[in-house]
PDB file of C-alpha atoms and ligand atoms in Angstrom:
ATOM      1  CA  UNK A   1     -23.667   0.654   2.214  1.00 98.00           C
ATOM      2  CA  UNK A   2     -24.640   4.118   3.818  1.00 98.00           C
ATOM      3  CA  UNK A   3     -27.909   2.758   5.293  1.00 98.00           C
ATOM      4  CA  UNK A   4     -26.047  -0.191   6.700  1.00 98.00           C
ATOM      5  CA  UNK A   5     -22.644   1.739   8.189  1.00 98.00           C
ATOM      6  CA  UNK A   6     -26.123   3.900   9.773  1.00 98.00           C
ATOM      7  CA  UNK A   7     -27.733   0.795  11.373  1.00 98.00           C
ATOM      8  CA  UNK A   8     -24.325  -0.473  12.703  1.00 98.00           C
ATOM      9  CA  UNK A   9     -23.629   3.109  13.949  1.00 98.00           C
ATOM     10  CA  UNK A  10     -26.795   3.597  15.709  1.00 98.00           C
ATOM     11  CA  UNK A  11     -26.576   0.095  17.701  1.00 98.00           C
ATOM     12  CA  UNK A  12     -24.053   2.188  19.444  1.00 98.00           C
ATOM     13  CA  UNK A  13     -21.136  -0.285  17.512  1.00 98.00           C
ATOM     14  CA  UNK A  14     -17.996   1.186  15.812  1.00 98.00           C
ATOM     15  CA  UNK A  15     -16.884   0.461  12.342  1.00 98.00           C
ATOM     16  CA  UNK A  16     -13.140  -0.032  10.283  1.00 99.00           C
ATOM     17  CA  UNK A  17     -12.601   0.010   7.276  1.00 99.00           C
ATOM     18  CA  UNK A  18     -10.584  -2.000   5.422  1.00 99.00           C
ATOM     19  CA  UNK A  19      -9.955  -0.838   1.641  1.00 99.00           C
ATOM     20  CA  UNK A  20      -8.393  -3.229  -0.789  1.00 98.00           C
ATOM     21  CA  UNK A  21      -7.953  -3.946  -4.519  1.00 98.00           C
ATOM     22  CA  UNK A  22      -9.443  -7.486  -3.754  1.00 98.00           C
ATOM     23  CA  UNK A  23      -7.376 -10.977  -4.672  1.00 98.00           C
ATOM     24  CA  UNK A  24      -6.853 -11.490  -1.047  1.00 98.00           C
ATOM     25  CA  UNK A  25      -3.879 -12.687   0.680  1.00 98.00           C
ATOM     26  CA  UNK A  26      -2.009 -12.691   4.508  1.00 98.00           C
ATOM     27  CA  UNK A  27      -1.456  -9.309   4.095  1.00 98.00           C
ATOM     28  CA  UNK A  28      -4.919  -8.254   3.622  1.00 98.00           C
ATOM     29  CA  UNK A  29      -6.163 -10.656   6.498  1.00 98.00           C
ATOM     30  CA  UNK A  30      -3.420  -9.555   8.912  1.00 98.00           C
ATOM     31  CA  UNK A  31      -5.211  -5.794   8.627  1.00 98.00           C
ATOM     32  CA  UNK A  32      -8.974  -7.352   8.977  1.00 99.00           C
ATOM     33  CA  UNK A  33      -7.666  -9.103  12.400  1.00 99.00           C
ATOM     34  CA  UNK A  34      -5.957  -5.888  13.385  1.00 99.00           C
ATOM     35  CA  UNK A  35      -9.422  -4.417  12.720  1.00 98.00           C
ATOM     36  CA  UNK A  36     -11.326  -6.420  14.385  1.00 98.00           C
ATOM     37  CA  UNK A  37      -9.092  -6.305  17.467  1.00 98.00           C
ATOM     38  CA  UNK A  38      -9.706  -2.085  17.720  1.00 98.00           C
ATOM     39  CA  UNK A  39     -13.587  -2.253  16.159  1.00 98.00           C
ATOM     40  CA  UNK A  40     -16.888  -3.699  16.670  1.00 98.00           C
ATOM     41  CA  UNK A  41     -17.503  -4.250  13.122  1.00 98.00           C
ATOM     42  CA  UNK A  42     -14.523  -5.030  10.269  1.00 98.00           C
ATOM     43  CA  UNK A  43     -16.147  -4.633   6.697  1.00 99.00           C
ATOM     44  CA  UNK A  44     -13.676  -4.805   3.855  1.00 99.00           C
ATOM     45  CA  UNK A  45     -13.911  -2.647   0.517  1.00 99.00           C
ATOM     46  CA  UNK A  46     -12.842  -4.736  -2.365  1.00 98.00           C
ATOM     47  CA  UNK A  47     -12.544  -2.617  -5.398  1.00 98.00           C
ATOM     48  CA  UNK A  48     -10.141  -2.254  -8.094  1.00 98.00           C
ATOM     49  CA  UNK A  49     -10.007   1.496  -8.454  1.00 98.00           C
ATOM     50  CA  UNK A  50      -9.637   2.687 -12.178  1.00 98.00           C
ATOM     51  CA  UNK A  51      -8.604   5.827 -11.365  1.00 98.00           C
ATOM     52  CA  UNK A  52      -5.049   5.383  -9.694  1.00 98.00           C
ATOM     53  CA  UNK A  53      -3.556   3.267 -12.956  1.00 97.00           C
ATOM     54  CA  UNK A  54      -2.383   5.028 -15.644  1.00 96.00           C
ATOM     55  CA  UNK A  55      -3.436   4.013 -19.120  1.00 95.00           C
ATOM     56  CA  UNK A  56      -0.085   1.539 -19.784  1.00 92.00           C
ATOM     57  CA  UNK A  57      -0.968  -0.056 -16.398  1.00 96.00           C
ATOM     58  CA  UNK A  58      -2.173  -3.071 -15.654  1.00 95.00           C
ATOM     59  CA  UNK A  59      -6.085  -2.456 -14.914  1.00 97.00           C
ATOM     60  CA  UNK A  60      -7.231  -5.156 -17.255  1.00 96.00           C
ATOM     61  CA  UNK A  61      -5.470  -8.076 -16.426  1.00 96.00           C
ATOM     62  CA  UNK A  62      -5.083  -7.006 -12.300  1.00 97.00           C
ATOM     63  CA  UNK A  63      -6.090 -10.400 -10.422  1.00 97.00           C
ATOM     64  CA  UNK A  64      -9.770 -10.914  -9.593  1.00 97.00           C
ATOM     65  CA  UNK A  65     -11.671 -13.934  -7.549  1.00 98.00           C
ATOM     66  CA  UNK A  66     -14.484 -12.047  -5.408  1.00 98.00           C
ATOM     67  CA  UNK A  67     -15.767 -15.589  -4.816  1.00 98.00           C
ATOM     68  CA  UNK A  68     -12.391 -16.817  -3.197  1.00 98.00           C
ATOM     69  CA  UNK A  69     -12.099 -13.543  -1.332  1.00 98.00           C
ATOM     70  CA  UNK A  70     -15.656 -13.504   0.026  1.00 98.00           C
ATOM     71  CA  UNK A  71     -14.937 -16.803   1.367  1.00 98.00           C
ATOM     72  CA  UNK A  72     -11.843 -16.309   2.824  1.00 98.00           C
ATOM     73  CA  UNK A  73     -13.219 -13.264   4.590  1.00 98.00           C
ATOM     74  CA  UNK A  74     -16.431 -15.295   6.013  1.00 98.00           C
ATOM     75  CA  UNK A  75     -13.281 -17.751   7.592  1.00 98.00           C
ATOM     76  CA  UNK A  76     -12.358 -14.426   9.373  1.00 98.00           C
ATOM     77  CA  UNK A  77     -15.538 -13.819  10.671  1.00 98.00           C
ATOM     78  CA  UNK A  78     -15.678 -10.224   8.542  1.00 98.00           C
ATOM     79  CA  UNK A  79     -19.600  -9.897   7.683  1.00 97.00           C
ATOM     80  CA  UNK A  80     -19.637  -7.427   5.487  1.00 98.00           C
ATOM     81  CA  UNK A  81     -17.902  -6.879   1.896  1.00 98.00           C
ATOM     82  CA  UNK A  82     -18.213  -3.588   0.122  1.00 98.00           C
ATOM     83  CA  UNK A  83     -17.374  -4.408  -3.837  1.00 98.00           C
ATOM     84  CA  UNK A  84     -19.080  -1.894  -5.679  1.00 98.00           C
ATOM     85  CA  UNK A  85     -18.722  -1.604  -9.965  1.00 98.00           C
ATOM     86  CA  UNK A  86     -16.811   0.891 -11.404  1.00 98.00           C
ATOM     87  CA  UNK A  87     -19.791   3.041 -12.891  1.00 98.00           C
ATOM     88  CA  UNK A  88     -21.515   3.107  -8.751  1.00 98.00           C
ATOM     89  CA  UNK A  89     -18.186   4.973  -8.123  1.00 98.00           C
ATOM     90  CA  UNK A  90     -17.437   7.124 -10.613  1.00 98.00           C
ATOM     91  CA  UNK A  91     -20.890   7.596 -13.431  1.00 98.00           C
ATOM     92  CA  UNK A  92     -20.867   9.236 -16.336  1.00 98.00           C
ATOM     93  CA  UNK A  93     -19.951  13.396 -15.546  1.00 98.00           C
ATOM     94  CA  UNK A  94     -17.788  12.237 -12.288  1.00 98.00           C
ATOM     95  CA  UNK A  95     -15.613  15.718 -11.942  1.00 98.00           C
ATOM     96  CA  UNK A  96     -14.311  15.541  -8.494  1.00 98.00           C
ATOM     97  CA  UNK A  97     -10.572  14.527  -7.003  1.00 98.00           C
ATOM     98  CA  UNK A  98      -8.673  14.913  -4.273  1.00 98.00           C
ATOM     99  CA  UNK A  99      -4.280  15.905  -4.513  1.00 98.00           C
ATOM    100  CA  UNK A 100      -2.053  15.713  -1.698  1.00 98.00           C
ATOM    101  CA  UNK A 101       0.243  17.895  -4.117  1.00 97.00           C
ATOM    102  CA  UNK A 102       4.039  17.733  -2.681  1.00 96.00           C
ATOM    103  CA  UNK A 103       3.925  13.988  -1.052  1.00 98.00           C
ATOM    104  CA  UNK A 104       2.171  12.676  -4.312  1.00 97.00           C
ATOM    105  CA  UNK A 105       5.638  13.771  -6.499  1.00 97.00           C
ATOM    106  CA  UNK A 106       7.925  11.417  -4.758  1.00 98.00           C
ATOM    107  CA  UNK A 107       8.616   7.723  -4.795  1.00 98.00           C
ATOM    108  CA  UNK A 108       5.926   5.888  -7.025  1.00 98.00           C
ATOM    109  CA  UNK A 109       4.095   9.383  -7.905  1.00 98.00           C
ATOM    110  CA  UNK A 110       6.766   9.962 -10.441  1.00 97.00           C
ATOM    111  CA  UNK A 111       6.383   6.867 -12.398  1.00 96.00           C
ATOM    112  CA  UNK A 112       2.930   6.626 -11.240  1.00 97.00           C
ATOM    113  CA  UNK A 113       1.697  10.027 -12.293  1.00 96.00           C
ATOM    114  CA  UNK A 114      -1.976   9.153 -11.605  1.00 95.00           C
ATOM    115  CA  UNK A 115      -1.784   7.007  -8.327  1.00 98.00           C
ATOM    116  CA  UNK A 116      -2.285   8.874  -5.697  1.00 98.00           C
ATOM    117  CA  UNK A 117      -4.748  11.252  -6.694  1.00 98.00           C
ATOM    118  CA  UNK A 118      -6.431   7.994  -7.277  1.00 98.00           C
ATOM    119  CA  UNK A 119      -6.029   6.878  -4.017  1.00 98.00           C
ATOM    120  CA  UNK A 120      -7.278   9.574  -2.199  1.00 98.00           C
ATOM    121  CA  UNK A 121      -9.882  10.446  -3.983  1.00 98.00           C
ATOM    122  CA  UNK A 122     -11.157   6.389  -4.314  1.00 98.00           C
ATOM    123  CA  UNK A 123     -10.609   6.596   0.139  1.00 99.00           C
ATOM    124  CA  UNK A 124     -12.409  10.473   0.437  1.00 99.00           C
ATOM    125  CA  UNK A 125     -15.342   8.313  -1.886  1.00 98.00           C
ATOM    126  CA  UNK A 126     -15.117   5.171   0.861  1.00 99.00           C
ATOM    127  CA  UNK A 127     -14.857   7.071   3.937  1.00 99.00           C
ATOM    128  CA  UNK A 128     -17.902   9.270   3.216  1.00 98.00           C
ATOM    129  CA  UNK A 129     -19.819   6.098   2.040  1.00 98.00           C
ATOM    130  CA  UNK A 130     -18.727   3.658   4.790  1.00 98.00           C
ATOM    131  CA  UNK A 131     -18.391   6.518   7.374  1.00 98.00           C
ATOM    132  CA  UNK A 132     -15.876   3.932   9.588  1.00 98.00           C
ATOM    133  CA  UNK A 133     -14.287   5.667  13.042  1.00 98.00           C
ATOM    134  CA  UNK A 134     -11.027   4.179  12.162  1.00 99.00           C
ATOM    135  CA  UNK A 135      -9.424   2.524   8.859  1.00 99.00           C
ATOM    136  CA  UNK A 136      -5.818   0.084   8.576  1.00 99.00           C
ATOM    137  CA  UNK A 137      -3.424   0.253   6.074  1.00 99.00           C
ATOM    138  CA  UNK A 138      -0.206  -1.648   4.953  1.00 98.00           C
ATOM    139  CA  UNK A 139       2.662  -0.009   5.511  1.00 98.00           C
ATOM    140  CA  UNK A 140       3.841  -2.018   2.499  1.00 98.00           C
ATOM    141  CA  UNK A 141       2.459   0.903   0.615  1.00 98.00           C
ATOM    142  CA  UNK A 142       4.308   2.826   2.787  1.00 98.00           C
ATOM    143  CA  UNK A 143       4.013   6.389   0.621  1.00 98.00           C
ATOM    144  CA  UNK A 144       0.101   5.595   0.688  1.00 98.00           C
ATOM    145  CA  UNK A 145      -0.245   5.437   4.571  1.00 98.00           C
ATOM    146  CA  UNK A 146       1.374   8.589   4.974  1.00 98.00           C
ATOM    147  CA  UNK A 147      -0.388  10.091   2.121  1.00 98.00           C
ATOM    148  CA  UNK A 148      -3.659   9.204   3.450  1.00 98.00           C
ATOM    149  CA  UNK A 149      -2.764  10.268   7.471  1.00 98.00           C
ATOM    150  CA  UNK A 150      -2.288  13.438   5.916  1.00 98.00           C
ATOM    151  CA  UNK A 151      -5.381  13.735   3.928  1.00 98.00           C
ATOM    152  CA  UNK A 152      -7.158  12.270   6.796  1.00 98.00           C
ATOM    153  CA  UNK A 153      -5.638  15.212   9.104  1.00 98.00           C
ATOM    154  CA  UNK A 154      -5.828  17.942   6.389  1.00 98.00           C
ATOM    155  CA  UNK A 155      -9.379  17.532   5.274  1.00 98.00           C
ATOM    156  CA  UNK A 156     -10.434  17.142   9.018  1.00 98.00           C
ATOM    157  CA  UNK A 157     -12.126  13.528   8.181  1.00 98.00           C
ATOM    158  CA  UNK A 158     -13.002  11.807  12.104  1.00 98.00           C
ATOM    159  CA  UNK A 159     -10.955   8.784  11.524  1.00 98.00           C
ATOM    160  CA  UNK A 160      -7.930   7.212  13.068  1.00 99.00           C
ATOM    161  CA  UNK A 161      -5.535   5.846  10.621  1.00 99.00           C
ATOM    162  CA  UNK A 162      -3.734   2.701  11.557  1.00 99.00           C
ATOM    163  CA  UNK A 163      -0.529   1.036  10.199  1.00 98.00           C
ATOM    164  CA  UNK A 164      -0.182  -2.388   9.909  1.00 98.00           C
ATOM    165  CA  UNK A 165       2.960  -4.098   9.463  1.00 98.00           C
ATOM    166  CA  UNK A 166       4.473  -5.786   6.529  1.00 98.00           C
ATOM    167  CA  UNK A 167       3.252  -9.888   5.902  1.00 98.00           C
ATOM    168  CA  UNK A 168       6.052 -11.736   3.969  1.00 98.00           C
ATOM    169  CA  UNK A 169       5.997 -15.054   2.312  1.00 98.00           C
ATOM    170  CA  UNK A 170       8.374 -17.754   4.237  1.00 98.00           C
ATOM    171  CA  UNK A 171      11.012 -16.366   2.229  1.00 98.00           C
ATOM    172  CA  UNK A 172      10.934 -12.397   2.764  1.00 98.00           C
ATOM    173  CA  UNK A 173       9.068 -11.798  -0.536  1.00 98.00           C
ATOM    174  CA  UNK A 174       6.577  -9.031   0.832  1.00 98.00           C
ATOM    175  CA  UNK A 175       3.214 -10.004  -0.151  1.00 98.00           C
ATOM    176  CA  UNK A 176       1.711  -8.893  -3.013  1.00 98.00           C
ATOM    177  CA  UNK A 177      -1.710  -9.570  -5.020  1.00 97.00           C
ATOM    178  CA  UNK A 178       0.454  -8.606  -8.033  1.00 96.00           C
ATOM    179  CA  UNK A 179       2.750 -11.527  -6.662  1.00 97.00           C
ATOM    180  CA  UNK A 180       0.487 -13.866  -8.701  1.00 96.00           C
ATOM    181  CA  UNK A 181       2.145 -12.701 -11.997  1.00 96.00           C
ATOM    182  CA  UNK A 182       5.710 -13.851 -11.670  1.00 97.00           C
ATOM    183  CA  UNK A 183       6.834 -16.491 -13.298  1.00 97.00           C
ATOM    184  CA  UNK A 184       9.519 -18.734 -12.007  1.00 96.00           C
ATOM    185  CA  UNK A 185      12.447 -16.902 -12.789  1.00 96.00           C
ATOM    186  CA  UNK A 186      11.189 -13.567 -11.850  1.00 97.00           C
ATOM    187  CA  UNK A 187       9.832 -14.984  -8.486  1.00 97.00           C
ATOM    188  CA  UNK A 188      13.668 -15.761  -7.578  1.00 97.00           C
ATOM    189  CA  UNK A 189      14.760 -12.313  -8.624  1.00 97.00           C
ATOM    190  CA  UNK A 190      12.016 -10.456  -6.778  1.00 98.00           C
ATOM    191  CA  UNK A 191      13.649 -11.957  -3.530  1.00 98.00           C
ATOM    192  CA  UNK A 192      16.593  -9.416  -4.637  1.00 98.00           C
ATOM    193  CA  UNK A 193      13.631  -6.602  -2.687  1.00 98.00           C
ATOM    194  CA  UNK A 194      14.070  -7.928   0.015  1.00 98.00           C
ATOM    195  CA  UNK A 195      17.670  -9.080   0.059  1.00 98.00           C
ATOM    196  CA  UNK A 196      18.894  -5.291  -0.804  1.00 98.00           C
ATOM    197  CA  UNK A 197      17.143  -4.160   2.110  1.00 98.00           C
ATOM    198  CA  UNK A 198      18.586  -6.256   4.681  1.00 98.00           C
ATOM    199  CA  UNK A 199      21.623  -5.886   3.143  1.00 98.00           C
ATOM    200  CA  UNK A 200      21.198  -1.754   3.612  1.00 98.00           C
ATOM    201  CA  UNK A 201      19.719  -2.807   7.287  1.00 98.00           C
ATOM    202  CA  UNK A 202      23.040  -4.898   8.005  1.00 98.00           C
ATOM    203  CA  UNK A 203      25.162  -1.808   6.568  1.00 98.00           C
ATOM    204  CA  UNK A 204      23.530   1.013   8.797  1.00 98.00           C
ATOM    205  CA  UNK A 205      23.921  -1.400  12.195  1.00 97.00           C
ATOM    206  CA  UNK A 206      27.703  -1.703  11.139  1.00 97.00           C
ATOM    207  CA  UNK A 207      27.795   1.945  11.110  1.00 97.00           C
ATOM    208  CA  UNK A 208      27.820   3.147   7.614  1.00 98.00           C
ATOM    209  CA  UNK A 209      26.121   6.716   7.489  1.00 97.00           C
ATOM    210  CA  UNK A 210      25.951   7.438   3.614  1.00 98.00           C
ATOM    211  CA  UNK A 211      22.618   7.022   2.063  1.00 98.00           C
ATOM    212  CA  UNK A 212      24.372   6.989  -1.505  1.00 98.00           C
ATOM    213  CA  UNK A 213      26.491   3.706  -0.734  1.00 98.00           C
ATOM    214  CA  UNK A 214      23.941   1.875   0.842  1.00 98.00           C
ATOM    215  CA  UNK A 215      22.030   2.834  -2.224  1.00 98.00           C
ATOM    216  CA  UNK A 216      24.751   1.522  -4.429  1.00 98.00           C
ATOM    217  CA  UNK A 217      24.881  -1.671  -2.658  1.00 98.00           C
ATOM    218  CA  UNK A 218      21.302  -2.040  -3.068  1.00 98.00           C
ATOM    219  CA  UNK A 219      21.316  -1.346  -6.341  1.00 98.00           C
ATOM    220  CA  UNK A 220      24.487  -3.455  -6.787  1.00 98.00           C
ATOM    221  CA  UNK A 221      22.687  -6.454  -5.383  1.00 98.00           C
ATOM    222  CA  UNK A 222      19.414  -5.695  -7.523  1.00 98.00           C
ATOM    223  CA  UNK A 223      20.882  -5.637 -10.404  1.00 98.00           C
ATOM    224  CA  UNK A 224      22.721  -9.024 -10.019  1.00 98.00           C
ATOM    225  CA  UNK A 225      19.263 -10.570 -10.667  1.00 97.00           C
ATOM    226  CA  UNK A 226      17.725 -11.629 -13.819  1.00 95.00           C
ATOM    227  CA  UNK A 227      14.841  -9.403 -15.282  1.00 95.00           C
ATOM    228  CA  UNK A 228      14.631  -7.050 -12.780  1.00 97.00           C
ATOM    229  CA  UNK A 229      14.719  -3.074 -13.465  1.00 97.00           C
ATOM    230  CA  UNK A 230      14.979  -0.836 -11.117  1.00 98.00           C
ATOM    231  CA  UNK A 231      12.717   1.944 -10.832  1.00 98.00           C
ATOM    232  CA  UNK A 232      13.824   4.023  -7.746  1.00 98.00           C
ATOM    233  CA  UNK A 233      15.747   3.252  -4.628  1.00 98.00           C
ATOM    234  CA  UNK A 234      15.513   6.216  -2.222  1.00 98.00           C
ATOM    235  CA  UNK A 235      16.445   7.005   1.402  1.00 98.00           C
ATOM    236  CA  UNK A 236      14.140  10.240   2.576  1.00 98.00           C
ATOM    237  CA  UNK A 237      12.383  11.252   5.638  1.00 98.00           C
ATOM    238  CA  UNK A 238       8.667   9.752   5.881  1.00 95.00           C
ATOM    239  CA  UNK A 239       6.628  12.611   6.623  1.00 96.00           C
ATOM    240  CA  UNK A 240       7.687  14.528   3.485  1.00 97.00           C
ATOM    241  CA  UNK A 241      10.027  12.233   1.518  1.00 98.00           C
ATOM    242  CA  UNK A 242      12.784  14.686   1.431  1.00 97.00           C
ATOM    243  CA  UNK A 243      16.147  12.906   0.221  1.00 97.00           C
ATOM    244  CA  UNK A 244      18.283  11.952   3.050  1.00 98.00           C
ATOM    245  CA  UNK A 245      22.170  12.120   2.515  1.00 98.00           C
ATOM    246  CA  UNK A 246      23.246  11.030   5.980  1.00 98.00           C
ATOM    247  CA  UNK A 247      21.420   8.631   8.380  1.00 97.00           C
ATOM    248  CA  UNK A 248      21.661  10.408  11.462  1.00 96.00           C
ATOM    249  CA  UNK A 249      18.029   9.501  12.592  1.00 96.00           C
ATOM    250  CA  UNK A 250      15.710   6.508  11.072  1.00 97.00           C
ATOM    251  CA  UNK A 251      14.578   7.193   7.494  1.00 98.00           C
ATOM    252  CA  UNK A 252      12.615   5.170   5.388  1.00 98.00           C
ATOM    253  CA  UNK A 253      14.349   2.975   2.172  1.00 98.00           C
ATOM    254  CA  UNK A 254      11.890   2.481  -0.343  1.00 98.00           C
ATOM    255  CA  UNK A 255      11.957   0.902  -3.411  1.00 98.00           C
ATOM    256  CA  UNK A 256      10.469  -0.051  -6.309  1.00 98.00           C
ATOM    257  CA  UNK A 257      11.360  -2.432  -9.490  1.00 98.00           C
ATOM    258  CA  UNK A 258      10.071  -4.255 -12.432  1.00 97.00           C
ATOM    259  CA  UNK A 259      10.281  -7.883 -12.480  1.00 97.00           C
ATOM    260  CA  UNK A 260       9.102  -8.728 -16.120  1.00 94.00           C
ATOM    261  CA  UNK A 261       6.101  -6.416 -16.145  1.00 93.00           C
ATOM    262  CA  UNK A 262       5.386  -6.848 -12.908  1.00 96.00           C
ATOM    263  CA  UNK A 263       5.864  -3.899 -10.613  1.00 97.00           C
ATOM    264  CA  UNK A 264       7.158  -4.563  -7.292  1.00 98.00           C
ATOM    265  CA  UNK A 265       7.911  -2.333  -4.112  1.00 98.00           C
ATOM    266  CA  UNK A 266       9.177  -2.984  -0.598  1.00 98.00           C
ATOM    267  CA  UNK A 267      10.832  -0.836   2.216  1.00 98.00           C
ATOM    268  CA  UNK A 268      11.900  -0.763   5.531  1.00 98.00           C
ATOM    269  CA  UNK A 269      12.716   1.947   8.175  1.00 98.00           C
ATOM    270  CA  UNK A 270      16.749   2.248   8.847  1.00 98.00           C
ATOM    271  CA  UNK A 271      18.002   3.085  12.061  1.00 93.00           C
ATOM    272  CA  UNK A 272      21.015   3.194  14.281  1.00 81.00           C
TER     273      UNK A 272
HETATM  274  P1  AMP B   1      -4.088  -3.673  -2.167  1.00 91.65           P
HETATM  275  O1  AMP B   1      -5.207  -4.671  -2.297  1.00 91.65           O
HETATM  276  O2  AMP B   1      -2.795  -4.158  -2.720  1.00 91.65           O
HETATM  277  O3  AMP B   1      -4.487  -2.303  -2.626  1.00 91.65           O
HETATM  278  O4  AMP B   1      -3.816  -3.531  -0.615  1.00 91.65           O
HETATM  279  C1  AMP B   1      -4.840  -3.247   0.293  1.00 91.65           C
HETATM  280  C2  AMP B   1      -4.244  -2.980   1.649  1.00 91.65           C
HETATM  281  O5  AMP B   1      -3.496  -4.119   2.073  1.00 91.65           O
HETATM  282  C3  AMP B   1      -3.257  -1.797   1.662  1.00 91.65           C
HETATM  283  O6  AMP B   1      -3.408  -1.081   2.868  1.00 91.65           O
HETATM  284  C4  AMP B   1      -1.917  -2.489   1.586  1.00 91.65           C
HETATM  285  O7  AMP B   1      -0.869  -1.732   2.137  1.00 91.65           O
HETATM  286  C5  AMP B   1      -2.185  -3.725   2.415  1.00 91.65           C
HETATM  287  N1  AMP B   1      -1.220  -4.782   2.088  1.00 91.65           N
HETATM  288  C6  AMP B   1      -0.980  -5.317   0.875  1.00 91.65           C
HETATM  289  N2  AMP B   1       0.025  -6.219   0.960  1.00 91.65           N
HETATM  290  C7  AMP B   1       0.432  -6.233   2.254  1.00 91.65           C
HETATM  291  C8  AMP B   1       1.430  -6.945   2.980  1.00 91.65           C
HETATM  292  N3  AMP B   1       2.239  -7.807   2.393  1.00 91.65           N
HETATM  293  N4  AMP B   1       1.563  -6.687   4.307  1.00 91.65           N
HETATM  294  C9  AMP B   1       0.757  -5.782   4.925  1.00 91.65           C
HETATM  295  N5  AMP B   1      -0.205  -5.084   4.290  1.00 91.65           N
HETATM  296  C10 AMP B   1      -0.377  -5.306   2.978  1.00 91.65           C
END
């Protein structure tokens, strides 16, 4: 992959990245055609990084069809797939990670101990193997965007970060590779995401201020649903993700749930 990211560089072209756990869908092709709109060349990472799940995570069973996504990423036009195995990335005596400390203890860091040191150390691993001039992210992982601007910016790595927005099924389901677990039931309830944020959206444009009622009604609305548990719902800024009390300038809403074993997160930016 380095001798090829050299080639492309030294035909004068430029290069983004765009990483992914693989088991395609919208989402992931909205970024490669946002990619390919900014870059010469679009190549895709597909890899299903061991190190961000934590060991009563779902590793084993996370959705794989390399075959499918290959193909669907030839229909794009994207040339170039990057899917290396687990042992390429990280062989026997691998010592070396990378902490954004303070952002990685908020949101999904605190039931996700292990996630975001995954993340950027998986992305520090890509970018120096890849060696793209710019990379695009979901801002359905909204706390990973931000984490990795700032890593990007911190460690002094030569590569604009974009943000993509968030694909949703006809519905308002946000995509989701981990989508393809729900059963019926839990596939109505996980609407309840997105429903609880337009319902806090609807709230702040009639005025309401108070993070901790349009949490409640969130919550309220959430927990209507069958099967669902709620892991967090929090209103905080989104450079730091610093608990908000009173929307008085647009703050993020993120959340995150079970549905079944299935974790599920969504958020939108609330403003005035
Ligand atoms: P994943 O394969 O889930 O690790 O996601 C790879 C990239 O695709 C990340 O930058 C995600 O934020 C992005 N992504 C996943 N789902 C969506 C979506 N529904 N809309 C926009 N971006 C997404």
């Amino acid at each position: 992959m380095q001798k090829i990211s050299a080639q492309i560089k030294k035909s004068g072209k430029t290069i983004v990245l765009v990483p992914t756990m693989g088991y395609l869908h919208e989402g992931h092709l909205s970024l490669v055609r946002i990619g390919q709109k900014v870059c010469d060349i679009v190549i895709v990472s597909i890899f299903v990084n061991p190190t961000q799940f934590g060991p009563a995570e779902d590793l084993d069973s996370y959705p794989k069809d390399l075959e499918r996504d290959c193909a669907l990423l030839k229909k794009e036009g994207v040339e170039t797939v990057f899917a290396p195995a687990s042992e390429e990335l990280y062989p026997a005596g691998y010592q070396t990670y990378v902490n954004t400390l303070k952002l990685s203890e908020h949101l999904c860091g605190i039931s996700r101990p292990a996630l975001f040191q995954g993340v950027t150390t998986v992305l520090t691993k890509l970018f120096n193997i890849v060696n793209p001039d710019k990379a695009v992210f979901g801002k359905k992982d909204f706390q990973q965007f931000v984490i990795v601007s700032r890593m990007v910016k911190d460690l002094n790595f030569n590569i604009e970060i974009i943000g993509a927005p968030i694909i949703r099924e006809a519905d308002g389901l946000a995509m989701s590779s981990r989508n393809a677990y729900l059963k019926k039931n839990q596939r109505d309830s996980a609407l309840s995401l997105y429903k609880a944020l337009k319902k806090a959206e609807n709230l702040v444009k009639k005025g309401e201020k108070k993070a901790e009622v349009i949490i409640n009604a969130a919550s309220k609305l959430i927990n209507s649903f069958d099967e669902i548990l709620i892991d967090y719902i929090s209103i905080c800024d989104f450079e730091f993700f610093e608990e908000v009390k009173i929307i008085d300038r647009p703050v993020l809403m993120a959340l995150a749930v079970k549905a079944g074993r299935t974790r599920l997160i969504d958020n939108i930016i609330l403003f005035q």
